[in-house]
Short mmCIF file of C-alpha atoms and ligand atoms in Angstrom, two decimals:
data_model
loop_
_atom_site.label_atom_id
_atom_site.label_comp_id
_atom_site.label_asym_id
_atom_site.label_seq_id
_atom_site.Cartn_x
_atom_site.Cartn_y
_atom_site.Cartn_z
CA UNK A 1 -59.17 -5.26 -48.10
CA UNK A 2 -60.17 -3.99 -44.42
CA UNK A 3 -62.51 -6.07 -42.47
CA UNK A 4 -64.82 -3.67 -40.34
CA UNK A 5 -67.31 -4.82 -38.13
CA UNK A 6 -71.02 -3.35 -38.86
CA UNK A 7 -70.58 -1.24 -35.52
CA UNK A 8 -67.24 0.29 -37.14
CA UNK A 9 -68.95 0.77 -40.37
CA UNK A 10 -72.01 2.58 -38.71
CA UNK A 11 -69.65 4.67 -36.63
CA UNK A 12 -67.54 5.69 -39.75
CA UNK A 13 -70.62 6.67 -41.66
CA UNK A 14 -71.87 8.74 -38.80
CA UNK A 15 -68.40 10.37 -38.57
CA UNK A 16 -68.58 11.14 -42.61
CA UNK A 17 -72.06 12.51 -42.07
CA UNK A 18 -71.23 14.94 -39.39
CA UNK A 19 -68.37 16.25 -41.49
CA UNK A 20 -70.76 16.35 -44.48
CA UNK A 21 -73.06 18.47 -42.58
CA UNK A 22 -70.56 20.67 -40.98
CA UNK A 23 -69.05 21.45 -44.28
CA UNK A 24 -72.35 21.88 -46.30
CA UNK A 25 -74.79 23.59 -43.63
CA UNK A 26 -74.51 27.44 -42.71
CA UNK A 27 -74.14 28.02 -39.04
CA UNK A 28 -77.25 29.12 -37.53
CA UNK A 29 -79.64 26.54 -39.62
CA UNK A 30 -81.77 23.81 -37.82
CA UNK A 31 -80.98 20.29 -38.55
CA UNK A 32 -83.53 17.34 -39.19
CA UNK A 33 -82.26 13.90 -37.14
CA UNK A 34 -83.56 10.67 -37.58
CA UNK A 35 -83.77 7.55 -35.39
CA UNK A 36 -81.98 4.25 -34.97
CA UNK A 37 -78.74 2.80 -33.93
CA UNK A 38 -76.69 4.51 -36.94
CA UNK A 39 -78.59 8.13 -36.02
CA UNK A 40 -77.69 7.72 -32.71
CA UNK A 41 -74.06 7.46 -33.46
CA UNK A 42 -74.49 10.51 -35.78
CA UNK A 43 -76.30 12.29 -32.67
CA UNK A 44 -73.57 11.62 -30.60
CA UNK A 45 -70.82 12.50 -33.32
CA UNK A 46 -72.48 15.96 -33.90
CA UNK A 47 -73.02 16.65 -30.23
CA UNK A 48 -69.50 18.59 -29.50
CA UNK A 49 -70.64 20.94 -32.70
CA UNK A 50 -74.13 21.48 -31.47
CA UNK A 51 -73.65 25.38 -31.31
CA UNK A 52 -73.22 25.36 -35.26
CA UNK A 53 -77.04 24.90 -35.16
CA UNK A 54 -79.94 26.90 -33.94
CA UNK A 55 -81.56 23.80 -33.07
CA UNK A 56 -82.72 20.47 -34.29
CA UNK A 57 -85.80 18.71 -35.33
CA UNK A 58 -86.17 15.13 -34.29
CA UNK A 59 -88.03 12.05 -35.84
CA UNK A 60 -88.62 10.28 -32.61
CA UNK A 61 -89.08 10.53 -28.74
CA UNK A 62 -86.00 8.17 -28.28
CA UNK A 63 -83.88 10.55 -30.70
CA UNK A 64 -85.45 13.72 -28.68
CA UNK A 65 -84.29 12.00 -25.47
CA UNK A 66 -80.69 11.58 -26.74
CA UNK A 67 -80.53 14.84 -27.99
CA UNK A 68 -81.66 16.61 -24.94
CA UNK A 69 -79.29 14.77 -22.85
CA UNK A 70 -76.55 16.09 -25.01
CA UNK A 71 -78.10 19.57 -24.51
CA UNK A 72 -79.51 20.36 -28.04
CA UNK A 73 -82.18 22.57 -28.55
CA UNK A 74 -85.08 20.26 -29.94
CA UNK A 75 -87.72 22.26 -31.89
CA UNK A 76 -91.33 21.41 -32.71
CA UNK A 77 -91.52 20.53 -36.30
CA UNK A 78 -94.48 22.80 -36.75
CA UNK A 79 -92.18 25.94 -35.91
CA UNK A 80 -90.14 25.43 -39.05
CA UNK A 81 -91.00 25.87 -42.50
CA UNK A 82 -87.83 23.96 -44.19
CA UNK A 83 -84.67 22.16 -43.03
CA UNK A 84 -81.64 22.34 -45.03
CA UNK A 85 -80.54 18.86 -44.07
CA UNK A 86 -82.15 15.44 -42.83
CA UNK A 87 -79.80 12.91 -41.71
CA UNK A 88 -81.10 9.23 -41.13
CA UNK A 89 -80.34 5.45 -41.60
CA UNK A 90 -82.28 3.20 -43.62
CA UNK A 91 -83.09 -0.66 -43.42
CA UNK A 92 -82.75 -0.96 -47.31
CA UNK A 93 -81.63 1.30 -50.15
CA UNK A 94 -81.57 0.52 -53.88
CA UNK A 95 -79.91 1.69 -56.51
CA UNK A 96 -81.91 4.97 -57.25
CA UNK A 97 -82.25 6.13 -53.48
CA UNK A 98 -85.35 4.63 -52.98
CA UNK A 99 -85.33 3.44 -49.10
CA UNK A 100 -87.28 1.23 -46.92
CA UNK A 101 -87.45 2.32 -43.30
CA UNK A 102 -89.28 1.83 -40.06
CA UNK A 103 -87.36 -0.90 -38.36
CA UNK A 104 -87.02 1.08 -35.44
CA UNK A 105 -90.71 2.14 -35.84
CA UNK A 106 -90.74 5.83 -36.47
CA UNK A 107 -91.53 5.70 -39.97
CA UNK A 108 -94.28 8.54 -39.79
CA UNK A 109 -92.31 10.98 -37.94
CA UNK A 110 -89.17 10.29 -39.86
CA UNK A 111 -91.27 10.76 -43.09
CA UNK A 112 -92.58 14.19 -41.80
CA UNK A 113 -89.08 15.50 -41.10
CA UNK A 114 -87.83 14.13 -44.42
CA UNK A 115 -90.50 15.94 -46.33
CA UNK A 116 -89.13 19.33 -44.32
CA UNK A 117 -85.70 18.84 -45.73
CA UNK A 118 -84.06 20.06 -48.71
CA UNK A 119 -81.48 17.57 -48.68
CA UNK A 120 -81.96 13.86 -47.18
CA UNK A 121 -78.52 12.34 -46.25
CA UNK A 122 -78.99 8.56 -45.74
CA UNK A 123 -76.17 6.94 -43.81
CA UNK A 124 -75.94 3.03 -43.50
CA UNK A 125 -73.43 0.57 -43.60
CA UNK A 126 -73.09 -1.64 -47.20
CA UNK A 127 -75.56 -4.43 -46.11
CA UNK A 128 -78.48 -2.29 -46.35
CA UNK A 129 -77.97 -1.59 -50.13
CA UNK A 130 -80.12 -3.71 -52.35
CA UNK A 131 -80.74 -4.29 -55.88
CA UNK A 132 -84.53 -4.45 -55.29
CA UNK A 133 -86.05 -3.24 -51.96
CA UNK A 134 -88.48 -6.06 -50.31
CA UNK A 135 -86.45 -8.27 -48.45
CA UNK A 136 -87.07 -6.46 -45.25
CA UNK A 137 -90.46 -6.64 -44.46
CA UNK A 138 -92.44 -3.29 -45.22
CA UNK A 139 -93.39 -1.60 -42.16
CA UNK A 140 -97.21 -0.20 -42.02
CA UNK A 141 -98.37 2.27 -39.31
CA UNK A 142 -101.94 1.79 -38.64
CA UNK A 143 -104.56 3.30 -36.37
CA UNK A 144 -105.44 0.42 -34.17
CA UNK A 145 -109.15 0.09 -34.89
CA UNK A 146 -108.34 -0.42 -38.38
CA UNK A 147 -105.61 -3.32 -37.74
CA UNK A 148 -107.57 -6.19 -38.81
CA UNK A 149 -109.06 -4.59 -41.93
CA UNK A 150 -105.87 -3.12 -43.09
CA UNK A 151 -104.23 -6.76 -42.72
CA UNK A 152 -106.85 -8.22 -44.84
CA UNK A 153 -106.20 -5.40 -47.73
CA UNK A 154 -102.12 -5.94 -47.44
CA UNK A 155 -102.77 -9.84 -47.70
CA UNK A 156 -104.66 -9.22 -50.77
CA UNK A 157 -101.52 -7.32 -52.21
CA UNK A 158 -99.91 -10.50 -51.58
CA UNK A 159 -98.30 -9.67 -48.42
CA UNK A 160 -97.76 -12.02 -45.26
CA UNK A 161 -98.52 -9.70 -42.54
CA UNK A 162 -97.49 -9.53 -38.70
CA UNK A 163 -98.40 -7.46 -35.93
CA UNK A 164 -95.28 -5.87 -34.44
CA UNK A 165 -94.59 -6.88 -30.95
CA UNK A 166 -92.07 -5.28 -28.35
CA UNK A 167 -88.93 -7.16 -28.79
CA UNK A 168 -88.85 -10.23 -26.53
CA UNK A 169 -92.28 -9.86 -25.33
CA UNK A 170 -95.99 -10.29 -26.25
CA UNK A 171 -97.04 -6.82 -25.82
CA UNK A 172 -98.01 -4.82 -29.03
CA UNK A 173 -95.40 -2.42 -29.89
CA UNK A 174 -97.01 1.21 -29.95
CA UNK A 175 -95.61 4.07 -31.84
CA UNK A 176 -94.93 7.56 -30.55
CA UNK A 177 -98.54 8.43 -32.54
CA UNK A 178 -100.15 5.70 -30.24
CA UNK A 179 -100.72 3.58 -33.27
CA UNK A 180 -99.23 0.07 -33.89
CA UNK A 181 -97.40 -1.33 -37.00
CA UNK A 182 -97.99 -4.39 -39.22
CA UNK A 183 -94.86 -5.59 -40.95
CA UNK A 184 -95.57 -6.82 -44.24
CA UNK A 185 -93.17 -9.75 -45.79
CA UNK A 186 -93.39 -11.08 -49.29
CA UNK A 187 -94.43 -7.66 -51.08
CA UNK A 188 -93.21 -7.48 -54.68
CA UNK A 189 -91.62 -3.88 -54.56
CA UNK A 190 -91.03 -3.61 -58.66
CA UNK A 191 -92.38 -0.05 -58.49
CA UNK A 192 -91.87 1.41 -54.79
CA UNK A 193 -93.18 4.82 -55.87
CA UNK A 194 -96.51 3.23 -56.66
CA UNK A 195 -96.63 0.60 -54.10
CA UNK A 196 -95.92 3.71 -51.41
CA UNK A 197 -98.95 5.42 -52.82
CA UNK A 198 -101.34 2.32 -52.82
CA UNK A 199 -100.59 1.20 -49.26
CA UNK A 200 -101.14 4.89 -48.22
CA UNK A 201 -104.76 4.70 -49.83
CA UNK A 202 -106.10 2.10 -47.51
CA UNK A 203 -108.25 3.79 -44.91
CA UNK A 204 -106.56 3.41 -41.47
CA UNK A 205 -103.08 3.62 -42.80
CA UNK A 206 -101.21 6.50 -41.12
CA UNK A 207 -98.10 5.82 -43.09
CA UNK A 208 -95.68 3.24 -44.66
CA UNK A 209 -92.06 2.61 -44.62
CA UNK A 210 -91.47 3.10 -48.51
CA UNK A 211 -89.58 6.08 -48.94
CA UNK A 212 -89.76 6.40 -52.74
CA UNK A 213 -91.54 9.78 -53.20
CA UNK A 214 -89.17 11.38 -51.22
CA UNK A 215 -86.11 9.44 -51.58
CA UNK A 216 -82.52 10.03 -50.39
CA UNK A 217 -80.56 12.81 -52.02
CA UNK A 218 -77.13 11.67 -50.80
CA UNK A 219 -75.92 8.33 -49.58
CA UNK A 220 -73.00 7.97 -47.18
CA UNK A 221 -72.26 4.18 -46.95
CA UNK A 222 -69.70 2.35 -45.17
CA UNK A 223 -68.13 -0.84 -46.66
CA UNK A 224 -64.82 -2.71 -46.77
CA UNK A 225 -63.01 0.00 -49.04
CA UNK A 226 -64.39 2.66 -46.54
CA UNK A 227 -66.91 5.43 -47.18
CA UNK A 228 -68.65 5.85 -50.54
CA UNK A 229 -70.77 9.01 -51.23
CA UNK A 230 -73.55 8.73 -53.99
CA UNK A 231 -75.55 11.41 -55.04
CA UNK A 232 -79.00 10.78 -56.58
C1 5RP B 1 -86.29 3.84 -37.76
C2 5RP B 1 -85.45 3.63 -39.01
C3 5RP B 1 -83.99 3.47 -38.99
O1 5RP B 1 -83.23 4.50 -39.83
C4 5RP B 1 -83.67 2.03 -39.62
O2 5RP B 1 -84.27 1.28 -39.00
C5 5RP B 1 -82.32 1.89 -39.58
O3 5RP B 1 -81.83 1.60 -38.36
P1 5RP B 1 -80.41 1.43 -37.72
O4 5RP B 1 -79.64 2.48 -37.85
O5 5RP B 1 -80.34 0.95 -36.54
O6 5RP B 1 -79.72 0.07 -38.73
O7 5RP B 1 -86.18 3.76 -40.18
O8 5RP B 1 -87.69 3.79 -37.93
#
């Protein structure tokens, strides 16, 4: 069996996603693009083929900056009614294609772009595959004035809540939407669809990192045996 590093696996799935998109998406369409280290590798892999697309819609300022550096036409999501495909990573994915996302803090924009897409192609290495979602804390994006109240409500659901800080600093992490993120550990995610809705009902919550209502359609996952392609 091959022993690939995690970075090699991410590169392999990024290349596989490039091939999947070029094969299945007609020229002249608009592609949705996600956020994170795996999505970054995908952006770099698809960059030489950017003329295949009329443009792209991005899920974060970080991805937009990277896409623009490559010369992509980055479109405002308000100017498109539908995207044939959206390619993005995940922090966890269960056997039904429900995902947990938001490790990079881009969950709300990711959900908006995913909602526009006819097909969500999740790309990740095999370490992200789980039986039940919830080992990774559930990120919840919150309007700052509601932070304390939402924290109490999430604690009532059984969560252990941490206000996200910028890595290696004491500064509060601020999202592209000028909101903050509460990372909620210890939640029992036996029904991700219900929990996603329940958290979204708390006033002040912008969005949470459970992608269960709009889950993945295709998973490209890299492991020791190479790339596996799953359709949900
Ligand atoms: C960012 C995300 C990412 O898709 C997720 O964190 C996976 O990132 P990586 O590819 O770096 O492991 O949801 O908000």
